[in-house]
mmCIF file of C-alpha atoms in Angstrom:
data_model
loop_
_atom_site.group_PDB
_atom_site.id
_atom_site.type_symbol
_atom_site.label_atom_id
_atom_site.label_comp_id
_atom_site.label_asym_id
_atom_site.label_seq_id
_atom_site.Cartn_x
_atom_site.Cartn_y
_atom_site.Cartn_z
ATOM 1 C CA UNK A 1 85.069 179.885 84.656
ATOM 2 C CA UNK A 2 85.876 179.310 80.294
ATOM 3 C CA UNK A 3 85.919 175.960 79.822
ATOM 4 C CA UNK A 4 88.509 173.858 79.619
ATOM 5 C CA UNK A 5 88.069 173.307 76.305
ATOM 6 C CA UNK A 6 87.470 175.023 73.189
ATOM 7 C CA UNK A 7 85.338 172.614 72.099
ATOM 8 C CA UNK A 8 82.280 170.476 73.339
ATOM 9 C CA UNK A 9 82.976 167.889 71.229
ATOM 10 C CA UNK A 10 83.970 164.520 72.866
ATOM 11 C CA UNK A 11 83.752 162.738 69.000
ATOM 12 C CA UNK A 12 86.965 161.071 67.386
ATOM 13 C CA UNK A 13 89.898 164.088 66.070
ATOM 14 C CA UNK A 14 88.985 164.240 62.538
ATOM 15 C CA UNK A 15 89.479 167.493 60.547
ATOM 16 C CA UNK A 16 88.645 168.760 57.476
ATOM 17 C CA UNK A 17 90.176 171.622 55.490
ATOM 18 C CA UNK A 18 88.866 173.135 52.250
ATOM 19 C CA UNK A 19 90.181 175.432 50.256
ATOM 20 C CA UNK A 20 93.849 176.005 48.297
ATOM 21 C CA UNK A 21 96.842 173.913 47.633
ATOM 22 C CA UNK A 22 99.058 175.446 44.821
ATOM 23 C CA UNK A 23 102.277 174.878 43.212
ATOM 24 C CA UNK A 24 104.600 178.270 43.478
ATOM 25 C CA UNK A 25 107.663 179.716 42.487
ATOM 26 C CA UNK A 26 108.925 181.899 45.165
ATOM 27 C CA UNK A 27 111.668 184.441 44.089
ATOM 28 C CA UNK A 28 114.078 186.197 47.126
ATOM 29 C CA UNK A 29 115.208 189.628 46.185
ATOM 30 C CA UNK A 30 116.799 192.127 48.346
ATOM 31 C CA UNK A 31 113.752 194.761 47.591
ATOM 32 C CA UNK A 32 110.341 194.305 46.285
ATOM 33 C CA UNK A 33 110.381 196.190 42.490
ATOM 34 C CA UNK A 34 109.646 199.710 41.817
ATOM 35 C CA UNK A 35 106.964 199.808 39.599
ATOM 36 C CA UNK A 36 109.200 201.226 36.462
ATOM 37 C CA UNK A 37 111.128 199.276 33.553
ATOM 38 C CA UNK A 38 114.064 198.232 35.441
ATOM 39 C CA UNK A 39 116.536 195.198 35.720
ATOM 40 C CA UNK A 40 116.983 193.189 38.948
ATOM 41 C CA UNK A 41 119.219 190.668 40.206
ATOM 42 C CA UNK A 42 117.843 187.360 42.296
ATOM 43 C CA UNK A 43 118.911 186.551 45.753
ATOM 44 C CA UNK A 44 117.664 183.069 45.472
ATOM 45 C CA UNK A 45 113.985 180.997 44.407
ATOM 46 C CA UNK A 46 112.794 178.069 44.172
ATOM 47 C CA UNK A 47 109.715 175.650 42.921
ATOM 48 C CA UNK A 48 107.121 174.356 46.051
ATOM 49 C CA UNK A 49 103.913 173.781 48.011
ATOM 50 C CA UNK A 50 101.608 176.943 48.371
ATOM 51 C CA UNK A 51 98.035 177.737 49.371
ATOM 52 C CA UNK A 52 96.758 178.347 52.929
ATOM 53 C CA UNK A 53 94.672 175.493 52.952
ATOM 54 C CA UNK A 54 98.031 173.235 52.148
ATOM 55 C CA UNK A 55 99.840 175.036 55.007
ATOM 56 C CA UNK A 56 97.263 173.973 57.941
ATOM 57 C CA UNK A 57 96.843 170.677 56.405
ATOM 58 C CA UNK A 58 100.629 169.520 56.950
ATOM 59 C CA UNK A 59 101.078 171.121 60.289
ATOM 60 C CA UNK A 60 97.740 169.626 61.815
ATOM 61 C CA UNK A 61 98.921 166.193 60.395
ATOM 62 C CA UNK A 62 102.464 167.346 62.150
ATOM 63 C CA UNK A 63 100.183 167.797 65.435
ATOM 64 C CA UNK A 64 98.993 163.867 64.871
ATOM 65 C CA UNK A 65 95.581 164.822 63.732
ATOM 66 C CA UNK A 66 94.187 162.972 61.229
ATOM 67 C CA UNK A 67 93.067 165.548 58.068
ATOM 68 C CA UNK A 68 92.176 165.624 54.878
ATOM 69 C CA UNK A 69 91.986 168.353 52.683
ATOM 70 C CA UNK A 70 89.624 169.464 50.234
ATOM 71 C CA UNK A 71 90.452 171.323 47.217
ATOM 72 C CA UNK A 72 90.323 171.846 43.502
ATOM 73 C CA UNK A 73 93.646 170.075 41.733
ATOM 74 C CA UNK A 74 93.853 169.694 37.970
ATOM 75 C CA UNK A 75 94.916 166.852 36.267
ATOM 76 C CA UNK A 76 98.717 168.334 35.163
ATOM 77 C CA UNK A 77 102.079 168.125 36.191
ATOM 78 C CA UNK A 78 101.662 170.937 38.938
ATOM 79 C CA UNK A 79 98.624 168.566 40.751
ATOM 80 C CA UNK A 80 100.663 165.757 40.717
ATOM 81 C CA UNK A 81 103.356 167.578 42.285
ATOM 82 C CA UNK A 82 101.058 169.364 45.079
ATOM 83 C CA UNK A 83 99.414 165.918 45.671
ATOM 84 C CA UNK A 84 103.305 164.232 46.487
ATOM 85 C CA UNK A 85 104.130 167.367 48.454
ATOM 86 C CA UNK A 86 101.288 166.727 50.404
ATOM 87 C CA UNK A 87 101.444 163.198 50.623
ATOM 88 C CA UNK A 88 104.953 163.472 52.099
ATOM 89 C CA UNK A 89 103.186 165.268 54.939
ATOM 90 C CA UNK A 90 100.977 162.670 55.752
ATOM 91 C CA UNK A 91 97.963 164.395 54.725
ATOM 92 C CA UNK A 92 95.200 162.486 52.306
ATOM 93 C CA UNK A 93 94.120 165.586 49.154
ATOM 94 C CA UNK A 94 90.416 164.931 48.008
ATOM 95 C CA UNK A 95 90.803 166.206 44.578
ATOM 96 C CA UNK A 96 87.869 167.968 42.661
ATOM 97 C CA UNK A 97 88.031 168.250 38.817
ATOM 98 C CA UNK A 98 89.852 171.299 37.881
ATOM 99 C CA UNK A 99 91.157 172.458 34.737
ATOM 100 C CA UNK A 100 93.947 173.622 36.125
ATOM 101 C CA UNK A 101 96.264 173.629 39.357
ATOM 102 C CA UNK A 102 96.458 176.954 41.465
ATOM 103 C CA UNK A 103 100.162 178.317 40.794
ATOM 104 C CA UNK A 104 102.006 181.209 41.947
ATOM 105 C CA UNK A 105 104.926 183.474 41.818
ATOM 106 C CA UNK A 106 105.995 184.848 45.204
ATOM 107 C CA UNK A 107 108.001 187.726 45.187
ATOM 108 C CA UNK A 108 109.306 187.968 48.492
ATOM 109 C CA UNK A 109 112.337 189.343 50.427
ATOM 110 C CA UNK A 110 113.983 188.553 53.547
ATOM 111 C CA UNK A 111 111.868 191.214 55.723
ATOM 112 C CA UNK A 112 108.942 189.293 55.033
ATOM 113 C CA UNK A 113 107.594 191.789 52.263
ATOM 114 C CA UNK A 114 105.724 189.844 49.461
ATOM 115 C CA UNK A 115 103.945 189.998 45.940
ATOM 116 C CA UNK A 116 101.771 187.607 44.740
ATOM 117 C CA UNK A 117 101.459 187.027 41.179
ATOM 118 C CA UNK A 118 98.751 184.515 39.675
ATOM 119 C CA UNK A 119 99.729 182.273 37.209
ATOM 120 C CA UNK A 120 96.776 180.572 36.878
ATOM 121 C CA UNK A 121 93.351 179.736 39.092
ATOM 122 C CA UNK A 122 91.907 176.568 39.312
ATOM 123 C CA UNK A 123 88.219 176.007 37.549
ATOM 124 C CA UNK A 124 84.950 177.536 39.597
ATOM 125 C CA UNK A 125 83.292 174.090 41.721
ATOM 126 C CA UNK A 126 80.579 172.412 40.274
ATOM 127 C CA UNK A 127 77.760 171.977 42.741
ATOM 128 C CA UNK A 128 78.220 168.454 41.861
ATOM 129 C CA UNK A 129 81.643 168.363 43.625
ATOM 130 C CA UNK A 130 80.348 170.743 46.645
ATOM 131 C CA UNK A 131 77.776 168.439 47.047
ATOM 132 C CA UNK A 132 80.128 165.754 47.116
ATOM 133 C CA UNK A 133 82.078 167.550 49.300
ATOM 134 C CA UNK A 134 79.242 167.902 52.341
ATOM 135 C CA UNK A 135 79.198 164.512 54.051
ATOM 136 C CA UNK A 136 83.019 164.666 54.949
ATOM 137 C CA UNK A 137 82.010 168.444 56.733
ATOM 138 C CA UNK A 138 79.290 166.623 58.600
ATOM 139 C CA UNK A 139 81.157 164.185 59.552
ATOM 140 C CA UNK A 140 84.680 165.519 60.615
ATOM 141 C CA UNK A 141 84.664 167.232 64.287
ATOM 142 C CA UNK A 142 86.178 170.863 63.050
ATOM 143 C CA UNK A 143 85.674 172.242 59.182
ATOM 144 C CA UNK A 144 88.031 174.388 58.753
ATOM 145 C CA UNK A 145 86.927 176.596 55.781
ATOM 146 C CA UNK A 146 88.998 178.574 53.692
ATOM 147 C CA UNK A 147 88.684 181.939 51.793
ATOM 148 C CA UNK A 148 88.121 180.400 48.171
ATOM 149 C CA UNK A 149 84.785 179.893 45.806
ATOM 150 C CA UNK A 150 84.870 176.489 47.539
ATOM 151 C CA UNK A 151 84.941 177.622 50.513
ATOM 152 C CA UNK A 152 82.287 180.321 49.641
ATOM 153 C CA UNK A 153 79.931 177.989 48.367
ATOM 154 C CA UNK A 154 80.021 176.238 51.287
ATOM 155 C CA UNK A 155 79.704 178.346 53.979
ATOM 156 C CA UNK A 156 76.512 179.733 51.761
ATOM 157 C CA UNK A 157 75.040 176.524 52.272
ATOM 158 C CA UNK A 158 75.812 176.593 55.901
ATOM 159 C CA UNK A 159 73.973 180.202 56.583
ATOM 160 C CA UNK A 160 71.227 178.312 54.360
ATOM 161 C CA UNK A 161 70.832 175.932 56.920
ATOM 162 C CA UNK A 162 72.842 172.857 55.830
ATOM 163 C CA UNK A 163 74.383 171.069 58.789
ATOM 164 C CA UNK A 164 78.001 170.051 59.293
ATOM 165 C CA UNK A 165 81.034 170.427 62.151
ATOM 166 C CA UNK A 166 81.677 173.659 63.406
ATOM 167 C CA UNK A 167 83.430 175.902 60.629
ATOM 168 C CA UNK A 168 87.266 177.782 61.495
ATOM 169 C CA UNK A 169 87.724 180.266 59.357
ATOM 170 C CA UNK A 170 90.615 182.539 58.251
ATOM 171 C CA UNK A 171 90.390 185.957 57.465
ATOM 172 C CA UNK A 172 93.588 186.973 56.873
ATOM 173 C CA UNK A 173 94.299 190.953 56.274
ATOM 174 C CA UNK A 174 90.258 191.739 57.289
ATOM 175 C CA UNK A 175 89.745 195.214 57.592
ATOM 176 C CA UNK A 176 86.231 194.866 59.802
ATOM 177 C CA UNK A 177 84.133 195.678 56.560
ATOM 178 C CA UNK A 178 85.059 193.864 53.268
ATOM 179 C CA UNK A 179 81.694 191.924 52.029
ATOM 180 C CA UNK A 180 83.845 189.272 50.838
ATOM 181 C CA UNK A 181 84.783 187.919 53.849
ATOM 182 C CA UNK A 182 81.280 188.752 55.575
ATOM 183 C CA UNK A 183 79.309 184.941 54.734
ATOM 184 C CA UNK A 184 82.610 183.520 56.253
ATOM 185 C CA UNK A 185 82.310 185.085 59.328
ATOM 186 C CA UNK A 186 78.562 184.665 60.122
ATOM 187 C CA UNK A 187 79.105 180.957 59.270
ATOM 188 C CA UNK A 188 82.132 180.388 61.593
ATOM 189 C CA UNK A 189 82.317 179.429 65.306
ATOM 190 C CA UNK A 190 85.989 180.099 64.876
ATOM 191 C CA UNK A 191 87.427 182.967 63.090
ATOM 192 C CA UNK A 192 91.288 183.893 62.609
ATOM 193 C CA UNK A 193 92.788 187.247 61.228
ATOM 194 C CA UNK A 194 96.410 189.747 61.532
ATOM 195 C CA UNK A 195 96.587 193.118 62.451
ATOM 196 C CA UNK A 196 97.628 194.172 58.913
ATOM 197 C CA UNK A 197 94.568 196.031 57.751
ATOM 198 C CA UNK A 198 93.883 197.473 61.432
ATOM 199 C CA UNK A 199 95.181 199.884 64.268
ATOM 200 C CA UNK A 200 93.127 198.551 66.921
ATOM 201 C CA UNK A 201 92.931 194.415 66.729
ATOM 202 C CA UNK A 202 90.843 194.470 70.001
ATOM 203 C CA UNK A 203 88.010 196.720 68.120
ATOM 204 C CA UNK A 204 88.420 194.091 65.279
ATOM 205 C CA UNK A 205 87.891 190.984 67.513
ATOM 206 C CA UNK A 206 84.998 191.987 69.349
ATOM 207 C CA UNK A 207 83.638 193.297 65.929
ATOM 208 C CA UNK A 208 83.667 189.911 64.458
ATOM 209 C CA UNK A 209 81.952 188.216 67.526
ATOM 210 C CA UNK A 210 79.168 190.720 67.143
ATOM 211 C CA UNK A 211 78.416 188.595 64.330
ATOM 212 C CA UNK A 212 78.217 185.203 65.511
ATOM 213 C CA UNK A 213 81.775 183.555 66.092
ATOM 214 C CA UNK A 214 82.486 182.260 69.340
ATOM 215 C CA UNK A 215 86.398 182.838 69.112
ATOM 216 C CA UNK A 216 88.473 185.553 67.329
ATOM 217 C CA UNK A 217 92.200 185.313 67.007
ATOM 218 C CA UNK A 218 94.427 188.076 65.702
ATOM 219 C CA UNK A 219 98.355 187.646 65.131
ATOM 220 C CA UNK A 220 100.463 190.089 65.647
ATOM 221 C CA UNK A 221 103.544 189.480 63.672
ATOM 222 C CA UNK A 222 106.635 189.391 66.098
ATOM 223 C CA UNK A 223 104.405 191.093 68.458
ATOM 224 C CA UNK A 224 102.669 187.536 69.055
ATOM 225 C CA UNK A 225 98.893 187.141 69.209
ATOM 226 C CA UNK A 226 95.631 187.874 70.817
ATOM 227 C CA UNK A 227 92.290 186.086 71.637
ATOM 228 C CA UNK A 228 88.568 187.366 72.528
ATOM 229 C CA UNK A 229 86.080 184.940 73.488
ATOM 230 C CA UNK A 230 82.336 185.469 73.008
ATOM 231 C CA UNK A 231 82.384 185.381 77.169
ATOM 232 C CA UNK A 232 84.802 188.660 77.498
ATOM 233 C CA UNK A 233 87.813 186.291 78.367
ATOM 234 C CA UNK A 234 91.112 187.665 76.984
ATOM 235 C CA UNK A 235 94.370 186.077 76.553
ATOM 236 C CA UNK A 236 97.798 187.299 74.632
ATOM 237 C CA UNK A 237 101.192 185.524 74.188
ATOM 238 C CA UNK A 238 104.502 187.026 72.721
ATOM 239 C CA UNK A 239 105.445 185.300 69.710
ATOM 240 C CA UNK A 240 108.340 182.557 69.876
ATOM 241 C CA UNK A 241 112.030 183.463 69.049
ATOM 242 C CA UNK A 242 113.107 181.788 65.873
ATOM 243 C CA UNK A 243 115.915 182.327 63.071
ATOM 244 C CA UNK A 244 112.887 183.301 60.318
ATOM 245 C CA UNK A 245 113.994 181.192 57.349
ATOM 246 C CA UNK A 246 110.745 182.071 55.206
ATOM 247 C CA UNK A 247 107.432 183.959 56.522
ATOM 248 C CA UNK A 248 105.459 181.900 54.087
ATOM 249 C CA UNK A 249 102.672 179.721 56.026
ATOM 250 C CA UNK A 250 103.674 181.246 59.491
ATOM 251 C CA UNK A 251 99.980 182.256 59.936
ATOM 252 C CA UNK A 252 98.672 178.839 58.464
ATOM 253 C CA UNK A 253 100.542 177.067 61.176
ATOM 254 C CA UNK A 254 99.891 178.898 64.195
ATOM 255 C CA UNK A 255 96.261 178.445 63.355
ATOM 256 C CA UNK A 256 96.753 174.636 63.295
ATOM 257 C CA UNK A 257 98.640 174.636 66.535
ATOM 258 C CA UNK A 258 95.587 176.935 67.799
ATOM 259 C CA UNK A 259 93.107 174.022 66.748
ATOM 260 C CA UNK A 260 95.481 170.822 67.483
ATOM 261 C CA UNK A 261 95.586 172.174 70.902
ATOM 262 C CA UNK A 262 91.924 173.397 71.392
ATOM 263 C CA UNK A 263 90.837 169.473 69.932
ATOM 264 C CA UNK A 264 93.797 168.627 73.045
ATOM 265 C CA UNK A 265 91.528 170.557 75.406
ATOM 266 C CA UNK A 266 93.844 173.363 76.468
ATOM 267 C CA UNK A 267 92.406 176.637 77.382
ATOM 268 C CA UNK A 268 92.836 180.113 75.562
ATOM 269 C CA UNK A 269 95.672 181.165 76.553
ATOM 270 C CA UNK A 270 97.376 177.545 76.210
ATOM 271 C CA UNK A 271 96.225 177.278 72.614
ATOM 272 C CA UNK A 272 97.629 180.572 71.647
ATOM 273 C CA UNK A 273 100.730 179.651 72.723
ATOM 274 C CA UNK A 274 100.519 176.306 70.976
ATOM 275 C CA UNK A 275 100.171 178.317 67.955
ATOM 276 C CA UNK A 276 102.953 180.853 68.538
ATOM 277 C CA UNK A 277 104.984 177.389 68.893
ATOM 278 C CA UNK A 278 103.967 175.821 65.792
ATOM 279 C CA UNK A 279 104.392 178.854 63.814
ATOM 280 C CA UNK A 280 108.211 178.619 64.339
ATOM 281 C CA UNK A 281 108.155 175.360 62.336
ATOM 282 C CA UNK A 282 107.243 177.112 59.354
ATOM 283 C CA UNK A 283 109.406 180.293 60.325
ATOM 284 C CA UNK A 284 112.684 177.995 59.960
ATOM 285 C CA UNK A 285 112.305 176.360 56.615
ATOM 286 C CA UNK A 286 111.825 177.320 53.393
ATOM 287 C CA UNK A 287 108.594 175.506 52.589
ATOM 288 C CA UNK A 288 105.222 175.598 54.199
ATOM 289 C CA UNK A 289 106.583 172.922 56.617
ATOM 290 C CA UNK A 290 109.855 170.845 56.458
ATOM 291 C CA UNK A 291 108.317 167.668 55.331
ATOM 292 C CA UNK A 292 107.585 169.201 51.787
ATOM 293 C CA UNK A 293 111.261 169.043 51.203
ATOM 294 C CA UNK A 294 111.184 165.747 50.701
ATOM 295 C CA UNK A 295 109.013 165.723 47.485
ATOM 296 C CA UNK A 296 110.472 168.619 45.809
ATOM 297 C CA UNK A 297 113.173 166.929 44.372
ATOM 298 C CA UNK A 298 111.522 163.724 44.127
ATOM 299 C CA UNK A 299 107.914 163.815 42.999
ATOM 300 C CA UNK A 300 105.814 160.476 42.191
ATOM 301 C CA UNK A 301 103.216 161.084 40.103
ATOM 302 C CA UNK A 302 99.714 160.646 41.337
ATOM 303 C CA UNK A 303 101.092 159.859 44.768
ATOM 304 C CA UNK A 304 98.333 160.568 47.684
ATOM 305 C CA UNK A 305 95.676 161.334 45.270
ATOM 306 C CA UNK A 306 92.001 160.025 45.921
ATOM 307 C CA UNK A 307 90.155 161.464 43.557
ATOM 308 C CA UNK A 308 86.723 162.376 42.844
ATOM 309 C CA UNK A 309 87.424 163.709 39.418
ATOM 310 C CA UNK A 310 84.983 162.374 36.338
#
């Protein structure tokens, strides 16, 4: 028999996130550009919270688990806005010195299609700040460790031998062979992906497990989502029926439903369907979650900072 939960761990619900929190601009049209001089009218856009990091943040503090997340915010206008966005969330940003704030333009359409364009990347972490971000991975129950040069440096550290709380990890669009994502997945006990880049998600899952996780979880779009356990347990779910608002942060969420209900001690198959849940949140609004739209209108400088900065 699995289980009953997906983790050991009896210790207090405490979760750490590191990785991205940027401020975008996300533009509707009714068809992504063709790539020739051309003009092209705007269904709608709008200014808000980004970054994947961001997104699992506010829907684990949704879940009523206490988080805080790690990432690199400058001292501007656009970090002052990300740190009230996330402050309206209930979620407490540790802020390392940056000379800039992450910022996007999303050019999306209602189909779910979407172009990322960078606007600007936060500064490379000093060790200084990666060592200062260790003790709260040692000390949180789940690390949940994002694809970033934070998160890079620390999961190096990890596969170095450093010790800390088991690492999540998501992999997004993996394709079973990009040496990017490699160090993540070695380092993880957890590790989350879509069937984009793949044909056979199974063949992907039990791929990844060959290398050390514990748990692989592959979405499926409206298809739902999938789970392979180191043990050869299986377990699949249909996705939930929403009105899809905006597919931005649908993934994010379902992951933190995945781990709110995994810290609740549900089995596989319950925390898959925890996630297909939660995923609808962010599905039916136009922001990572609904509490961000709150603070769009309204930001308060420096509002749920704590910083580390100088």
């Amino acid at each position: 028999m699995p289980p009953a939960s997906l983790l050991s761990s009896t210790a207090a619900t405490r979760v750490a996130v590191y990785g991205p929190a940027s401020w975008n601009h996300l533009i509707l049209l009714d068809r992504l550009p063709d790539p020739v001089p051309h003009m092209q009218f705007v269904i709608g856009d709008h200014h808000t919270l980004g970054g994947t990091s961001a997104g699992k943040a506010l829907h684990l503090a949704d879940q009523g688990i206490e988080v805080a997340l790690h990432g690199l915010i400058g001292h501007d206008e656009d970090g002052r806005r990300v740190a009230t966005a996330l402050a309206s969330g209930n979620v407490r940003l540790q802020a390392y010195a940056s000379e800039r704030t992450e910022r996007h333009a999303n050019l999306m359409t209602r189909a779910g299609e979407r172009v990322s364009l960078y606007l600007s990347t936060p500064s490379s972490p000093a060790a200084a700040d990666v060592d200062r971000m260790e003790p709260a991975l040692a000390q949180a129950e789940v690390a949940v460790v994002d694809l970033s040069e934070v998160g890079a440096a620390l999961v190096e550290r990890r596969l170095a031998g450093a010790p800390g709380a088991p690492i999540w990890t998501d992999l997004h669009d993996y394709d079973g062979t990009s040496s990017f994502h490699e160090p993540f997945m070695r380092a993880a006990d957890v590790v989350f992906m879509n069937d984009d880049a793949t044909d056979d998600p199974w063949a992907l899952m039990q791929s990844c497990l060959d290398r050390g996780p514990r748990i692989a979880v592959c979405t499926l779009g409206a298809q739902g989502a999938i789970a392979l356990a180191a043990t050869g347990e299986r377990a699949e779910v249909p996705a939930v029926p929403v009105d899809v608002v905006d597919t931005n942060g649908a993934g994010d969420a379902f992951f933190a439903g995945f781990l709110a209900a995994s810290l609740a001690g549900q089995d596989l198959t319950g925390c898959l369907a925890a996630g297909a849940r939660q995923a609808t949140v962010a599905l039916a609004s136009e922001h990572l979650h609904p509490a961000v739209a709150r603070s769009v209108t309204a930001s308060r400088p420096g509002s749920g900072v704590e910083s580390t900065q100088g």
